[in-house]
Amino acid sequence: FYTKENLLPFIIGLIDGDGCIWENKNWLNLRIELHGNWLNTLQLISDKLKEFYDIDCKIKTNKRGFSQLNINTKKDLKILKDYISNVDYLKRKWNKLSNL
């Protein structure tokens, strides 16, 4: 995932397998939650998303010890969706967002 060409396919796989996308009336969120030892890798992914696509992510360890990558601004989710909108795998997840 260190190159622009490989990053999005890698992200798509993480979202499809270990991610969720949802909204409520005041909140949009894409979250990828993985084993705690993924924290450094998620930070590298976050850095590459910022470098290649100007997408801001928040990386943290949650109370249960899992590593999380969160994208929760409409601007950043729109950028990501625009780049990967032609992928059938994520349509069931993107369809949950009415405001994007």
PDB file of C-alpha atoms in Angstrom:
ATOM      1  CA  PHE A   1       0.000   0.000   0.000  1.00  0.00           C
ATOM      2  CA  TYR A   2       2.984   2.327  -0.155  1.00  0.00           C
ATOM      3  CA  THR A   3       2.168   3.458  -3.692  1.00  0.00           C
ATOM      4  CA  LYS A   4      -0.842   5.396  -4.921  1.00  0.00           C
ATOM      5  CA  GLU A   5      -1.776   2.503  -7.243  1.00  0.00           C
ATOM      6  CA  ASN A   6      -1.823  -0.054  -4.401  1.00  0.00           C
ATOM      7  CA  LEU A   7      -3.293   2.023  -1.585  1.00  0.00           C
ATOM      8  CA  LEU A   8      -6.933   2.137  -2.685  1.00  0.00           C
ATOM      9  CA  PRO A   9      -7.247  -1.607  -3.437  1.00  0.00           C
ATOM     10  CA  PHE A  10      -5.760  -2.296  -0.012  1.00  0.00           C
ATOM     11  CA  ILE A  11      -8.173   0.162   1.664  1.00  0.00           C
ATOM     12  CA  ILE A  12     -11.116  -1.348  -0.226  1.00  0.00           C
ATOM     13  CA  GLY A  13     -10.210  -4.787   1.126  1.00  0.00           C
ATOM     14  CA  LEU A  14      -9.951  -3.483   4.683  1.00  0.00           C
ATOM     15  CA  ILE A  15     -13.273  -1.625   4.459  1.00  0.00           C
ATOM     16  CA  ASP A  16     -15.028  -4.589   2.856  1.00  0.00           C
ATOM     17  CA  GLY A  17     -13.654  -7.060   5.380  1.00  0.00           C
ATOM     18  CA  ASP A  18     -13.182  -5.181   8.650  1.00  0.00           C
ATOM     19  CA  GLY A  19     -14.838  -1.831   8.100  1.00  0.00           C
ATOM     20  CA  CYS A  20     -18.189  -0.196   8.520  1.00  0.00           C
ATOM     21  CA  ILE A  21     -19.756   2.968   7.157  1.00  0.00           C
ATOM     22  CA  TRP A  22     -22.713   4.644   8.826  1.00  0.00           C
ATOM     23  CA  GLU A  23     -24.425   7.906   9.568  1.00  0.00           C
ATOM     24  CA  ASN A  24     -26.937   9.422  11.882  1.00  0.00           C
ATOM     25  CA  LYS A  25     -28.433  12.893  11.610  1.00  0.00           C
ATOM     26  CA  ASN A  26     -25.223  14.619  12.753  1.00  0.00           C
ATOM     27  CA  TRP A  27     -22.477  12.103  12.060  1.00  0.00           C
ATOM     28  CA  LEU A  28     -20.830  10.314   9.132  1.00  0.00           C
ATOM     29  CA  ASN A  29     -18.166   7.729   9.804  1.00  0.00           C
ATOM     30  CA  LEU A  30     -16.050   5.136   8.096  1.00  0.00           C
ATOM     31  CA  ARG A  31     -14.272   2.916  10.603  1.00  0.00           C
ATOM     32  CA  ILE A  32     -11.802   0.118  10.120  1.00  0.00           C
ATOM     33  CA  GLU A  33     -11.195  -1.860  13.304  1.00  0.00           C
ATOM     34  CA  LEU A  34      -8.377  -4.385  13.517  1.00  0.00           C
ATOM     35  CA  HIS A  35      -6.260  -6.218  16.102  1.00  0.00           C
ATOM     36  CA  GLY A  36      -4.271  -3.887  18.335  1.00  0.00           C
ATOM     37  CA  ASN A  37      -0.965  -4.736  16.673  1.00  0.00           C
ATOM     38  CA  TRP A  38      -2.189  -2.970  13.486  1.00  0.00           C
ATOM     39  CA  LEU A  39      -1.840   0.495  15.050  1.00  0.00           C
ATOM     40  CA  ASN A  40       1.445   1.397  13.318  1.00  0.00           C
ATOM     41  CA  THR A  41       0.213   0.031   9.985  1.00  0.00           C
ATOM     42  CA  LEU A  42      -2.998   2.057  10.245  1.00  0.00           C
ATOM     43  CA  GLN A  43      -0.896   5.137  10.972  1.00  0.00           C
ATOM     44  CA  LEU A  44       1.126   4.491   7.797  1.00  0.00           C
ATOM     45  CA  ILE A  45      -2.117   4.067   5.829  1.00  0.00           C
ATOM     46  CA  SER A  46      -3.408   7.324   7.301  1.00  0.00           C
ATOM     47  CA  ASP A  47      -0.198   9.112   6.303  1.00  0.00           C
ATOM     48  CA  LYS A  48      -0.471   7.786   2.735  1.00  0.00           C
ATOM     49  CA  LEU A  49      -4.164   8.753   2.455  1.00  0.00           C
ATOM     50  CA  LYS A  50      -3.174  12.288   3.457  1.00  0.00           C
ATOM     51  CA  GLU A  51      -0.200  12.364   1.081  1.00  0.00           C
ATOM     52  CA  PHE A  52      -1.963  10.936  -1.977  1.00  0.00           C
ATOM     53  CA  TYR A  53      -5.576  12.103  -1.557  1.00  0.00           C
ATOM     54  CA  ASP A  54      -5.617  14.796   1.169  1.00  0.00           C
ATOM     55  CA  ILE A  55      -7.871  12.604   3.336  1.00  0.00           C
ATOM     56  CA  ASP A  56      -7.590  13.070   7.098  1.00  0.00           C
ATOM     57  CA  CYS A  57      -7.943  10.021   9.327  1.00  0.00           C
ATOM     58  CA  LYS A  58      -7.940   9.564  13.062  1.00  0.00           C
ATOM     59  CA  ILE A  59      -6.005   6.595  14.404  1.00  0.00           C
ATOM     60  CA  LYS A  60      -6.550   5.293  17.919  1.00  0.00           C
ATOM     61  CA  THR A  61      -6.669   2.273  20.154  1.00  0.00           C
ATOM     62  CA  ASN A  62     -10.173   1.785  21.528  1.00  0.00           C
ATOM     63  CA  LYS A  63     -11.139   0.698  25.056  1.00  0.00           C
ATOM     64  CA  ARG A  64     -11.172  -2.964  23.986  1.00  0.00           C
ATOM     65  CA  GLY A  65      -7.588  -2.763  22.695  1.00  0.00           C
ATOM     66  CA  PHE A  66      -8.421  -2.761  18.988  1.00  0.00           C
ATOM     67  CA  SER A  67      -6.748  -0.384  16.537  1.00  0.00           C
ATOM     68  CA  GLN A  68      -9.078   1.906  14.610  1.00  0.00           C
ATOM     69  CA  LEU A  69      -8.834   4.127  11.573  1.00  0.00           C
ATOM     70  CA  ASN A  70     -11.717   6.619  11.376  1.00  0.00           C
ATOM     71  CA  ILE A  71     -12.686   8.989   8.591  1.00  0.00           C
ATOM     72  CA  ASN A  72     -15.558  11.146   9.747  1.00  0.00           C
ATOM     73  CA  THR A  73     -15.832  14.304   7.745  1.00  0.00           C
ATOM     74  CA  LYS A  74     -18.139  14.632   4.796  1.00  0.00           C
ATOM     75  CA  LYS A  75     -15.322  16.142   2.715  1.00  0.00           C
ATOM     76  CA  ASP A  76     -12.960  13.228   3.329  1.00  0.00           C
ATOM     77  CA  LEU A  77     -15.597  10.537   2.813  1.00  0.00           C
ATOM     78  CA  LYS A  78     -16.666  12.212  -0.427  1.00  0.00           C
ATOM     79  CA  ILE A  79     -13.070  12.243  -1.703  1.00  0.00           C
ATOM     80  CA  LEU A  80     -12.660   8.553  -0.875  1.00  0.00           C
ATOM     81  CA  LYS A  81     -16.011   7.619  -2.380  1.00  0.00           C
ATOM     82  CA  ASP A  82     -15.246   9.550  -5.576  1.00  0.00           C
ATOM     83  CA  TYR A  83     -12.015   7.599  -6.027  1.00  0.00           C
ATOM     84  CA  ILE A  84     -13.548   4.180  -5.402  1.00  0.00           C
ATOM     85  CA  SER A  85     -17.181   4.634  -6.429  1.00  0.00           C
ATOM     86  CA  ASN A  86     -16.833   2.289  -9.404  1.00  0.00           C
ATOM     87  CA  VAL A  87     -16.133  -0.687  -7.131  1.00  0.00           C
ATOM     88  CA  ASP A  88     -19.117  -2.996  -6.667  1.00  0.00           C
ATOM     89  CA  TYR A  89     -17.830  -4.468  -3.405  1.00  0.00           C
ATOM     90  CA  LEU A  90     -18.546  -1.367  -1.349  1.00  0.00           C
ATOM     91  CA  LYS A  91     -21.913  -0.352  -2.773  1.00  0.00           C
ATOM     92  CA  ARG A  92     -23.771  -2.036   0.088  1.00  0.00           C
ATOM     93  CA  LYS A  93     -21.750   0.066   2.536  1.00  0.00           C
ATOM     94  CA  TRP A  94     -21.889   3.382   0.621  1.00  0.00           C
ATOM     95  CA  ASN A  95     -25.660   2.969   0.229  1.00  0.00           C
ATOM     96  CA  LYS A  96     -25.988   3.541   3.983  1.00  0.00           C
ATOM     97  CA  LEU A  97     -25.027   7.196   3.484  1.00  0.00           C
ATOM     98  CA  SER A  98     -27.773   9.477   2.261  1.00  0.00           C
ATOM     99  CA  ASN A  99     -25.880  12.748   2.690  1.00  0.00           C
ATOM    100  CA  LEU A 100     -22.858  11.967   0.530  1.00  0.00           C
TER     101      LEU A 100
END
